[in-house]
Short mmCIF file of C-alpha atoms and ligand atoms in Angstrom, two decimals:
data_model
loop_
_atom_site.label_atom_id
_atom_site.label_comp_id
_atom_site.label_asym_id
_atom_site.label_seq_id
_atom_site.Cartn_x
_atom_site.Cartn_y
_atom_site.Cartn_z
CA MET C 286 12.26 6.37 42.54
CA ASP C 287 15.90 6.96 42.98
CA ILE C 288 18.64 5.23 41.39
CA ILE C 289 19.29 2.75 43.91
CA GLU C 290 15.76 1.83 44.35
CA THR C 291 15.43 1.52 40.43
CA LEU C 292 18.22 -1.08 40.34
CA ASN C 293 16.82 -2.90 43.45
CA ALA C 294 13.38 -3.03 41.48
CA ALA C 295 15.13 -4.42 38.31
CA GLY C 296 16.94 -7.23 40.28
CA GLN C 297 20.13 -5.20 39.97
CA GLN C 298 21.22 -5.27 43.79
CA ASP C 299 24.94 -6.21 42.89
CA LEU C 300 25.34 -3.11 40.69
CA ALA C 301 23.35 -0.99 43.30
CA ALA C 302 25.66 -2.38 45.98
CA HIS C 303 28.93 -1.75 43.78
CA LEU C 304 27.65 2.05 43.21
CA GLU C 305 27.58 2.46 46.96
CA THR C 306 31.24 1.63 47.24
CA LEU C 307 32.11 4.42 44.70
CA SER C 308 32.65 8.02 45.22
CA GLY C 309 33.68 11.19 43.27
CA ASP C 310 34.07 11.02 39.55
CA ALA C 311 34.10 7.35 39.54
CA ARG C 312 30.41 7.25 41.16
CA LYS C 313 29.45 9.95 38.73
CA LEU C 314 30.70 8.14 35.60
CA LEU C 315 28.73 4.98 36.82
CA GLU C 316 25.61 6.95 37.59
CA ARG C 317 25.71 8.48 34.19
CA ASP C 318 26.01 5.04 32.44
CA ILE C 319 23.05 3.86 34.71
CA LEU C 320 20.94 6.71 33.85
CA SER C 321 21.52 5.96 30.20
CA GLN C 322 19.75 2.60 30.46
CA ASP C 323 15.93 1.60 30.80
CA TRP C 324 16.18 -0.75 33.51
CA GLU C 325 12.64 -2.16 33.32
CA GLU C 326 13.18 -2.99 29.53
CA LEU C 327 16.40 -4.72 30.32
CA LYS C 328 14.67 -6.75 33.08
CA ALA C 329 11.68 -7.71 30.65
CA LEU C 330 14.48 -8.41 27.93
CA TYR C 331 16.20 -10.76 30.05
CA ALA C 332 13.07 -12.62 31.20
CA GLU C 333 11.74 -13.00 27.48
CA LYS C 334 15.11 -14.01 26.03
CA SER C 335 16.52 -16.27 28.63
CA SER C 336 13.58 -18.62 27.93
CA ALA C 337 13.14 -18.07 24.45
CA SER C 338 14.13 -20.61 21.56
CA LYS C 339 15.54 -20.23 18.13
CA ALA C 340 12.04 -21.02 16.35
CA ASP C 341 10.55 -18.15 18.56
CA ASN C 342 11.88 -15.56 16.08
CA VAL C 343 10.17 -17.08 13.03
CA SER C 344 6.53 -17.31 12.64
CA ALA C 345 4.65 -20.42 11.39
CA ASP C 346 3.26 -18.35 8.50
CA LEU C 347 6.49 -17.75 6.80
CA LYS C 348 6.30 -17.28 2.93
CA PRO C 349 9.22 -16.42 0.40
CA MET C 350 9.13 -13.05 -1.19
CA PRO C 351 9.54 -13.33 -5.15
CA PHE C 352 11.93 -10.66 -6.82
CA ARG C 353 13.03 -10.05 -10.31
CA ILE C 354 16.49 -8.86 -11.57
CA ALA C 355 15.73 -5.05 -12.14
CA GLU C 356 18.43 -4.84 -14.92
CA ASP C 357 15.83 -7.05 -17.01
CA ASN C 358 13.02 -4.87 -16.62
CA LEU C 359 12.03 -2.93 -19.73
CA LYS C 360 11.62 0.07 -17.20
CA TYR C 361 15.28 0.15 -15.92
CA ASP C 362 16.66 2.87 -18.05
CA TYR C 363 13.44 4.86 -17.19
CA TRP C 364 14.23 4.33 -13.43
CA LYS C 365 17.72 5.43 -14.06
CA GLU C 366 16.69 8.60 -15.49
CA ILE C 367 14.24 9.42 -12.79
CA GLY C 368 16.52 8.64 -10.12
CA GLU C 369 19.23 10.93 -11.66
CA MET C 370 16.49 13.76 -11.98
CA LEU C 371 15.95 13.27 -8.21
CA LEU C 372 19.47 13.33 -7.37
CA GLY C 373 20.11 16.51 -9.36
CA LYS C 374 17.23 18.01 -7.69
CA GLY C 375 18.81 17.29 -4.16
CA LYS C 376 16.21 14.86 -3.05
CA VAL C 377 18.36 12.04 -2.06
CA ALA C 378 20.85 11.49 0.74
CA ALA C 379 23.08 8.57 1.54
CA PHE C 380 22.90 7.16 5.36
CA LEU C 381 25.89 4.79 6.29
CA VAL C 382 25.53 2.49 9.43
CA ALA C 383 29.20 2.15 10.56
CA GLY C 384 28.74 1.75 14.36
CA GLY C 385 29.52 -2.10 14.30
CA GLN C 386 32.52 -3.58 15.91
CA GLY C 387 33.64 -5.80 12.89
CA SER C 388 34.80 -8.40 15.31
CA ARG C 389 34.85 -11.01 12.60
CA LEU C 390 37.30 -9.06 10.40
CA GLY C 391 39.55 -8.63 13.63
CA PHE C 392 40.78 -5.16 12.34
CA ASP C 393 41.70 -2.78 15.16
CA GLY C 394 39.53 0.38 14.08
CA PRO C 395 36.54 1.41 12.22
CA LYS C 396 35.98 -1.18 9.53
CA GLY C 397 35.38 1.71 6.95
CA MET C 398 39.29 2.49 7.50
CA PHE C 399 40.10 -0.82 6.33
CA ASP C 400 42.26 -1.27 3.36
CA ILE C 401 41.16 -4.44 1.41
CA GLY C 402 44.58 -4.66 -0.49
CA LEU C 403 43.48 -3.04 -3.76
CA PRO C 404 46.42 -1.78 -5.74
CA SER C 405 45.34 1.86 -4.81
CA HIS C 406 45.34 0.82 -1.18
CA LYS C 407 42.04 2.69 -0.82
CA SER C 408 40.08 2.39 2.31
CA LEU C 409 36.39 1.37 2.31
CA PHE C 410 35.41 4.86 3.35
CA GLN C 411 37.50 6.45 0.46
CA LEU C 412 35.76 4.19 -2.07
CA GLN C 413 32.33 5.08 -0.93
CA ALA C 414 33.44 8.82 -0.90
CA GLU C 415 34.46 8.86 -4.45
CA ARG C 416 31.33 7.01 -5.77
CA LEU C 417 29.41 9.64 -4.06
CA GLN C 418 31.49 12.40 -5.55
CA ASN C 419 31.35 10.94 -8.94
CA LEU C 420 27.48 10.60 -9.02
CA ALA C 421 27.33 14.03 -7.32
CA THR C 422 29.34 15.63 -9.99
CA ARG C 423 27.36 13.80 -12.69
CA VAL C 424 23.91 14.98 -11.57
CA GLY C 425 25.11 18.45 -10.59
CA HIS C 426 24.21 18.23 -7.08
CA PRO C 427 26.03 17.58 -3.67
CA ILE C 428 24.67 14.53 -2.13
CA PRO C 429 24.50 14.75 1.94
CA TRP C 430 25.94 11.81 3.70
CA CYS C 431 24.81 10.78 7.08
CA ILE C 432 27.51 8.61 8.99
CA MET C 433 26.52 6.53 12.22
CA THR C 434 29.14 5.62 14.49
CA SER C 435 29.28 4.08 17.94
CA PRO C 436 30.88 5.58 20.98
CA LEU C 437 33.57 2.80 20.54
CA ASN C 438 34.61 4.20 16.97
CA HIS C 439 33.30 7.56 16.89
CA GLU C 440 36.43 9.67 17.46
CA ALA C 441 38.67 7.25 15.07
CA THR C 442 35.99 7.74 12.29
CA VAL C 443 35.88 11.38 12.39
CA ASN C 444 39.80 11.70 12.83
CA PHE C 445 40.36 9.59 9.69
CA PHE C 446 38.03 11.68 7.70
CA THR C 447 39.67 14.77 9.06
CA GLU C 448 42.98 13.33 8.24
CA HIS C 449 41.78 12.63 4.66
CA ASN C 450 40.38 16.15 4.26
CA PHE C 451 36.91 14.40 3.90
CA PHE C 452 38.08 12.92 0.53
CA GLY C 453 37.57 15.94 -1.16
CA MET C 454 33.96 16.41 0.01
CA ASP C 455 32.21 19.52 1.53
CA ARG C 456 32.56 19.03 5.25
CA ASP C 457 29.30 20.84 5.81
CA ASN C 458 27.45 17.87 3.60
CA ILE C 459 28.62 15.27 6.17
CA ARG C 460 27.24 14.55 9.36
CA PHE C 461 28.64 12.09 12.02
CA PHE C 462 26.58 11.00 14.95
CA GLU C 463 26.81 8.32 17.47
CA GLN C 464 24.30 5.26 17.95
CA GLY C 465 22.87 4.38 21.45
CA THR C 466 24.45 1.50 23.49
CA ILE C 467 22.73 -1.28 25.74
CA CYS C 468 23.93 -2.94 28.72
CA ALA C 469 25.45 -6.44 28.48
CA LEU C 470 23.87 -9.03 31.04
CA THR C 471 25.52 -11.65 32.54
CA PRO C 472 24.00 -15.41 32.16
CA ASP C 473 21.97 -14.79 35.21
CA GLY C 474 21.01 -11.50 34.08
CA LYS C 475 23.07 -8.97 36.03
CA ALA C 476 24.75 -5.85 34.50
CA VAL C 477 28.05 -6.56 33.22
CA LEU C 478 30.76 -4.31 34.70
CA ASP C 479 33.78 -3.04 32.80
CA GLY C 480 35.96 -1.80 35.54
CA ASP C 481 33.92 0.49 37.75
CA ARG C 482 31.70 1.40 34.42
CA LEU C 483 28.99 -0.49 32.86
CA ALA C 484 29.68 -2.62 29.74
CA LEU C 485 27.74 -0.76 27.31
CA VAL C 486 27.72 -2.16 23.69
CA PRO C 487 26.34 -0.47 20.38
CA ASP C 488 22.57 -1.13 20.22
CA GLY C 489 22.70 -2.74 16.92
CA ASN C 490 22.28 -1.12 13.23
CA GLY C 491 18.60 -1.00 14.26
CA GLY C 492 19.33 1.69 16.63
CA CYS C 493 19.98 3.83 13.52
CA PHE C 494 16.47 5.22 13.04
CA ARG C 495 16.57 6.39 16.76
CA ALA C 496 19.83 7.87 16.44
CA LEU C 497 19.35 9.87 13.07
CA ALA C 498 16.25 11.64 14.77
CA GLN C 499 17.91 12.23 18.10
CA SER C 500 21.29 13.58 16.77
CA GLY C 501 19.15 16.07 14.80
CA SER C 502 20.22 14.49 11.34
CA LEU C 503 16.50 13.59 10.12
CA ALA C 504 15.64 17.22 10.89
CA TRP C 505 18.77 18.38 8.88
CA LEU C 506 17.75 15.91 6.03
CA VAL C 507 14.02 17.29 6.13
CA GLU C 508 15.45 20.94 6.01
CA LYS C 509 17.62 20.22 2.90
CA GLY C 510 14.36 18.97 0.99
CA ILE C 511 15.49 15.35 0.90
CA GLU C 512 12.89 12.64 0.16
CA TYR C 513 15.05 9.47 -0.11
CA VAL C 514 17.30 8.10 2.09
CA PHE C 515 19.94 5.62 0.65
CA LEU C 516 20.91 3.38 3.70
CA TYR C 517 23.69 0.80 3.56
CA SER C 518 26.50 -0.93 5.41
CA VAL C 519 30.07 -0.20 5.76
CA ASP C 520 31.46 -3.27 4.51
CA ASN C 521 29.97 -4.03 0.93
CA ALA C 522 33.13 -3.17 -1.27
CA LEU C 523 30.81 -3.02 -4.43
CA CYS C 524 27.88 -1.00 -2.92
CA ARG C 525 26.40 1.48 -5.74
CA ILE C 526 25.81 4.21 -3.34
CA CYS C 527 22.77 6.14 -4.34
CA ASP C 528 22.20 3.82 -7.15
CA PRO C 529 19.79 6.12 -9.35
CA ALA C 530 18.04 3.01 -10.93
CA PHE C 531 17.04 1.92 -7.31
CA ILE C 532 15.96 5.19 -6.48
CA GLY C 533 13.98 5.94 -9.70
CA ALA C 534 12.29 2.29 -9.04
CA LEU C 535 10.90 3.37 -5.64
CA ALA C 536 9.90 6.86 -6.96
CA ASP C 537 7.81 5.06 -9.61
CA ASN C 538 6.16 2.94 -7.22
CA GLY C 539 4.45 5.62 -5.08
CA MET C 540 2.73 3.33 -2.69
CA MET C 541 5.70 1.58 -1.27
CA ALA C 542 7.46 3.10 1.83
CA SER C 543 10.89 1.78 1.01
CA ALA C 544 12.72 -0.64 -1.18
CA SER C 545 15.49 -3.25 -0.47
CA LYS C 546 18.14 -4.77 -2.87
CA VAL C 547 18.02 -8.59 -3.12
CA VAL C 548 20.37 -11.17 -4.52
CA HIS C 549 19.69 -14.81 -5.34
CA LYS C 550 21.36 -16.73 -2.33
CA ALA C 551 24.82 -18.42 -3.38
CA ASN C 552 23.77 -21.45 -1.45
CA ALA C 553 21.49 -22.69 1.37
CA GLN C 554 24.18 -22.12 3.84
CA GLU C 555 25.24 -18.70 2.89
CA ARG C 556 25.15 -16.41 5.88
CA VAL C 557 22.83 -13.73 4.84
CA GLY C 558 19.25 -13.05 5.93
CA ILE C 559 16.48 -13.74 3.75
CA PHE C 560 13.54 -11.61 2.62
CA ALA C 561 10.37 -13.37 3.46
CA PHE C 562 6.75 -12.50 4.18
CA GLN C 563 5.74 -13.24 7.98
CA ASN C 564 1.94 -13.09 8.58
CA ASN C 565 1.65 -11.20 5.12
CA LYS C 566 4.08 -8.46 6.41
CA PRO C 567 7.56 -7.93 4.37
CA GLY C 568 10.73 -8.39 6.39
CA VAL C 569 14.07 -10.40 6.84
CA VAL C 570 14.82 -13.62 8.86
CA GLU C 571 18.30 -13.73 9.98
CA TYR C 572 20.30 -16.76 8.61
CA SER C 573 20.92 -17.78 12.41
CA ASP C 574 17.08 -17.42 12.97
CA LEU C 575 16.15 -19.51 10.07
CA PRO C 576 15.40 -22.97 10.76
CA GLU C 577 16.93 -25.55 8.47
CA GLU C 578 13.79 -27.04 7.12
CA TYR C 579 13.11 -23.73 5.51
CA ARG C 580 16.72 -22.94 4.67
CA ASP C 581 17.13 -26.19 2.78
CA MET C 582 13.53 -25.93 1.16
CA THR C 583 13.75 -26.42 -2.64
CA ASN C 584 11.29 -25.98 -5.62
CA PRO C 585 10.70 -28.88 -8.24
CA ASP C 586 13.59 -27.29 -10.16
CA GLY C 587 16.14 -27.59 -7.40
CA SER C 588 16.37 -23.85 -6.74
CA LEU C 589 15.92 -22.47 -3.31
CA VAL C 590 12.55 -21.47 -2.05
CA PHE C 591 13.83 -19.00 0.51
CA ASP C 592 16.07 -17.39 -2.40
CA GLY C 593 16.23 -13.65 -1.63
CA GLY C 594 19.43 -12.62 0.20
CA ASN C 595 19.60 -9.40 2.05
CA LEU C 596 22.62 -7.12 0.87
CA ALA C 597 21.74 -4.55 3.67
CA ILE C 598 21.19 -2.06 0.95
CA HIS C 599 17.92 -0.16 1.40
CA LEU C 600 16.16 3.05 0.43
CA PHE C 601 13.65 4.77 2.73
CA LYS C 602 11.20 7.57 2.01
CA VAL C 603 11.77 10.27 4.51
CA SER C 604 8.01 9.91 5.83
CA ALA C 605 8.95 6.35 6.63
CA LEU C 606 12.08 7.46 8.66
CA ARG C 607 9.70 9.86 10.47
CA LYS C 608 7.46 7.00 11.40
CA LEU C 609 10.22 4.70 12.47
CA GLN C 610 11.95 7.30 14.80
CA THR C 611 9.26 6.46 17.41
CA GLY C 612 8.42 3.05 16.33
CA LYS C 613 9.97 0.23 18.67
CA LEU C 614 11.92 -2.48 16.93
CA PRO C 615 12.29 -5.72 18.61
CA TRP C 616 15.48 -6.87 20.20
CA HIS C 617 17.52 -9.91 19.16
CA THR C 618 20.05 -11.67 21.40
CA ALA C 619 23.77 -12.74 20.66
CA ARG C 620 25.57 -14.95 23.59
CA LYS C 621 28.93 -13.66 23.67
CA THR C 622 32.13 -13.38 25.99
CA VAL C 623 31.82 -9.78 27.46
CA CYS C 624 34.64 -8.56 29.77
CA GLY C 625 35.66 -11.95 30.18
CA ILE C 626 32.59 -13.49 31.36
CA GLU C 627 31.39 -16.10 28.97
CA ASN C 628 27.94 -16.41 27.53
CA CYS C 629 26.63 -13.05 28.24
CA PHE C 630 23.32 -11.61 26.76
CA LYS C 631 24.22 -8.82 24.04
CA PHE C 632 20.89 -7.42 22.82
CA GLU C 633 20.57 -5.67 19.41
CA GLN C 634 18.07 -4.13 17.13
CA PHE C 635 17.98 -4.84 13.33
CA LEU C 636 17.18 -2.16 10.89
CA PHE C 637 15.43 -4.76 8.77
CA ASP C 638 12.89 -5.17 11.43
CA ALA C 639 11.58 -1.84 10.18
CA PHE C 640 9.98 -3.24 7.23
CA PRO C 641 6.94 -5.25 9.13
CA GLN C 642 6.37 -1.98 10.81
CA LEU C 643 6.09 0.03 7.44
CA GLY C 644 4.16 -2.96 5.78
CA THR C 645 5.33 -2.13 2.40
CA MET C 646 8.68 -2.82 0.78
CA LEU C 647 9.89 -3.01 -2.66
CA PRO C 648 12.41 -5.91 -3.55
CA PHE C 649 14.76 -4.86 -6.14
CA GLY C 650 16.90 -7.74 -7.41
CA VAL C 651 20.53 -7.28 -8.49
CA ILE C 652 23.55 -9.29 -9.51
CA ARG C 653 25.75 -10.21 -6.88
CA GLU C 654 28.88 -10.13 -9.16
CA GLU C 655 27.91 -6.28 -9.85
CA GLU C 656 26.94 -5.08 -6.50
CA PHE C 657 27.65 -7.44 -3.39
CA SER C 658 30.90 -8.31 -1.86
CA PRO C 659 30.94 -7.88 1.84
CA VAL C 660 33.91 -7.77 3.93
CA LYS C 661 33.05 -9.81 7.12
CA ASN C 662 35.94 -12.37 7.70
CA ALA C 663 39.75 -12.02 7.68
CA GLU C 664 40.17 -15.07 5.48
CA GLY C 665 37.94 -17.35 3.17
CA THR C 666 34.45 -16.52 2.32
CA ASP C 667 33.53 -12.80 2.47
CA SER C 668 37.00 -11.73 3.09
CA PRO C 669 39.13 -8.72 1.70
CA LYS C 670 40.35 -11.44 -0.81
CA THR C 671 37.31 -12.09 -2.22
CA ALA C 672 36.46 -8.39 -2.45
CA ARG C 673 39.54 -7.62 -4.32
CA THR C 674 38.95 -10.36 -6.92
CA MET C 675 35.24 -9.45 -7.22
CA ILE C 676 36.14 -5.61 -7.98
CA GLY C 677 39.11 -6.70 -10.12
CA LYS C 678 36.82 -9.12 -12.30
CA LEU C 679 33.86 -6.49 -12.44
CA HIS C 680 36.10 -3.65 -13.59
CA ARG C 681 37.92 -5.96 -16.08
CA GLU C 682 34.39 -6.75 -17.40
CA TRP C 683 33.67 -3.00 -17.74
CA LEU C 684 36.89 -2.55 -19.71
CA VAL C 685 35.94 -5.28 -22.15
CA LYS C 686 32.56 -3.87 -22.78
CA ALA C 687 34.40 -0.57 -23.58
CA HIS C 688 36.27 -2.59 -26.31
CA VAL C 689 39.52 -2.32 -24.32
CA GLU C 690 41.79 -5.09 -25.13
CA VAL C 691 42.65 -6.16 -21.39
CA LYS C 692 45.68 -8.64 -20.80
CA PRO C 693 44.94 -12.28 -20.14
CA GLY C 694 44.75 -13.26 -16.22
CA LYS C 695 45.00 -9.78 -15.25
CA LEU C 696 42.47 -8.16 -12.93
CA TYR C 697 41.70 -4.28 -12.95
CA GLU C 698 40.96 -1.62 -10.60
CA VAL C 699 39.06 1.53 -11.93
CA SER C 700 39.02 4.35 -9.69
CA PRO C 701 35.29 5.63 -8.95
CA THR C 702 36.58 9.21 -9.80
CA ILE C 703 36.59 8.02 -13.36
CA SER C 704 33.72 5.49 -13.34
CA TYR C 705 30.74 4.85 -11.04
CA ALA C 706 29.38 1.76 -12.61
CA GLY C 707 31.43 1.28 -15.57
CA GLU C 708 30.29 4.40 -17.64
CA GLY C 709 32.71 6.96 -19.33
CA LEU C 710 35.27 4.14 -20.25
CA SER C 711 36.79 3.73 -23.78
CA ARG C 712 40.30 2.74 -25.17
CA ARG C 713 41.34 6.42 -25.15
CA VAL C 714 40.52 6.63 -21.43
CA PHE C 715 42.10 3.23 -20.83
CA GLU C 716 45.65 4.16 -22.38
CA ARG C 717 45.44 7.75 -20.69
CA GLU C 718 44.46 6.39 -17.16
CA LEU C 719 46.69 3.11 -17.12
CA GLY C 720 48.83 3.48 -14.12
CA ARG C 721 46.98 6.43 -12.65
CA ASN C 722 43.18 5.92 -12.39
CA ILE C 723 43.09 2.32 -13.98
CA LEU C 724 45.55 -0.32 -12.03
CA GLU C 725 46.37 -3.73 -13.19
CA PHE C 726 47.02 -6.55 -10.92
CA GLU C 727 46.78 -10.14 -10.33
CA ASP C 728 44.64 -12.48 -8.46
CA ALA C 729 47.27 -13.27 -5.60
P1 UTP F 977 27.46 -6.61 10.95
O1 UTP F 977 26.18 -7.37 11.19
O2 UTP F 977 28.31 -7.24 9.84
O3 UTP F 977 28.29 -6.41 12.14
O4 UTP F 977 27.08 -5.09 10.54
P2 UTP F 977 29.71 -5.94 12.35
O5 UTP F 977 29.75 -5.25 13.90
O6 UTP F 977 30.04 -4.97 11.40
O7 UTP F 977 30.58 -7.09 12.42
P3 UTP F 977 31.01 -8.35 13.26
O8 UTP F 977 29.66 -9.09 13.25
O9 UTP F 977 31.16 -7.95 14.63
O10 UTP F 977 31.86 -9.22 12.73
C1 UTP F 977 26.35 -4.90 9.47
C2 UTP F 977 26.30 -3.22 9.26
O11 UTP F 977 25.83 -2.48 10.56
C3 UTP F 977 26.68 -1.89 11.18
C4 UTP F 977 28.06 -2.41 10.79
O12 UTP F 977 28.92 -1.18 10.96
C5 UTP F 977 27.84 -2.65 9.46
O13 UTP F 977 27.77 -1.50 8.58
N1 UTP F 977 26.24 -1.75 12.63
C6 UTP F 977 26.39 -3.08 13.34
C7 UTP F 977 26.16 -0.66 13.15
O14 UTP F 977 26.16 0.14 12.71
N2 UTP F 977 25.83 -0.76 14.65
C8 UTP F 977 25.64 -1.87 15.27
O15 UTP F 977 25.50 -1.90 16.47
C9 UTP F 977 25.86 -3.01 14.57
#
């Protein structure tokens, strides 16, 4: 079938007609866009999603997933040791999914470049790079870092790292690659045009498994002997990247294909996905898909039944990533304005849909104040201000535990170059580093 026949068969006669009006480079570029898409799949997706309701995304057999706070487990220190040993043997890599558009934050650029307003003015990328470096130095082995971008932010991301000399990390140990894209459709199922090109949008963070494999990065990791991949989002200002205890816990649970960090939900309305079993398989239900009767369901003591919030911090065995590179994740739909057309269909895949496919997942409970401060919105909840305050309070806590006499009312920023998760601090270190790697500030 030629390109025009393919489009006609998929109900895209308008696009076929537009292509026929073009010539030269403009035609070639649009043809390239068209050939990058699976038109049969788009047709089927439109047919399915234009008639689906919210409840269709959730099975009737939905059960909560119990979890415990890992730090309370007697094995916690043992897990930490195993994790450090695995990191020290070069068995662990970090994988950042940073292809999102960050539309809620409204920052014009990749979210990782964003300065949340700490006294150091470090970007999210720099905070992550320094945590990784600190850990790598401590365990005595470099930690490979895969960074997934999208065609919309790839160049800006790579340029930012280059301008900052890769934050002192070895360039050869970092791999940038782009995720795939999918065409947005109008409310009546026609491909959206952006000028003479297709309106292609990133295919969701679930595109990460395909992109990791297709970019050659999975093979790169395998060649390095990596066995565990720590997968995380760009916007959690408190993320303990490659947390040794988390790695050790999965290593200690040989049967599990993956592990995920879980927090108690702040309240029923909190906009995080929840971990649950659907048809006895572990997975995550997005907050927008969770019917209110489940969302608000409480236990006799008043606590939420569906309480396990998803922080988007996961750990996969490489064998699981191999399986997922060919597996098909379901598509989710958002209705958004695209190129001035209201209520368009934007399709995306979510990485947490990997869990039902893998069949096993270890929930690893963590304390929100220590590990979860997403920067999603410009103001209000989950904003740069809340992240700044949470970092300031946590680092103040670290100093108090190290017997430092902190000033009342002050918050502190401890550079990840001197402490990954509160270790290595003392009064002497405080006196030496105050004004350099420890900065004092106020909650504005
Ligand atoms: P979010 O769901 O918060 O989306 O992404 P976002 O695009 O960053 O922000 P909004 O919704 O437009 O405001 C969670 C993580 O998944 C990544 C993001 O970069 C973030 O790290 N992501 C999201 C991708 O890598 N690719 C995508 O297509 C979407």
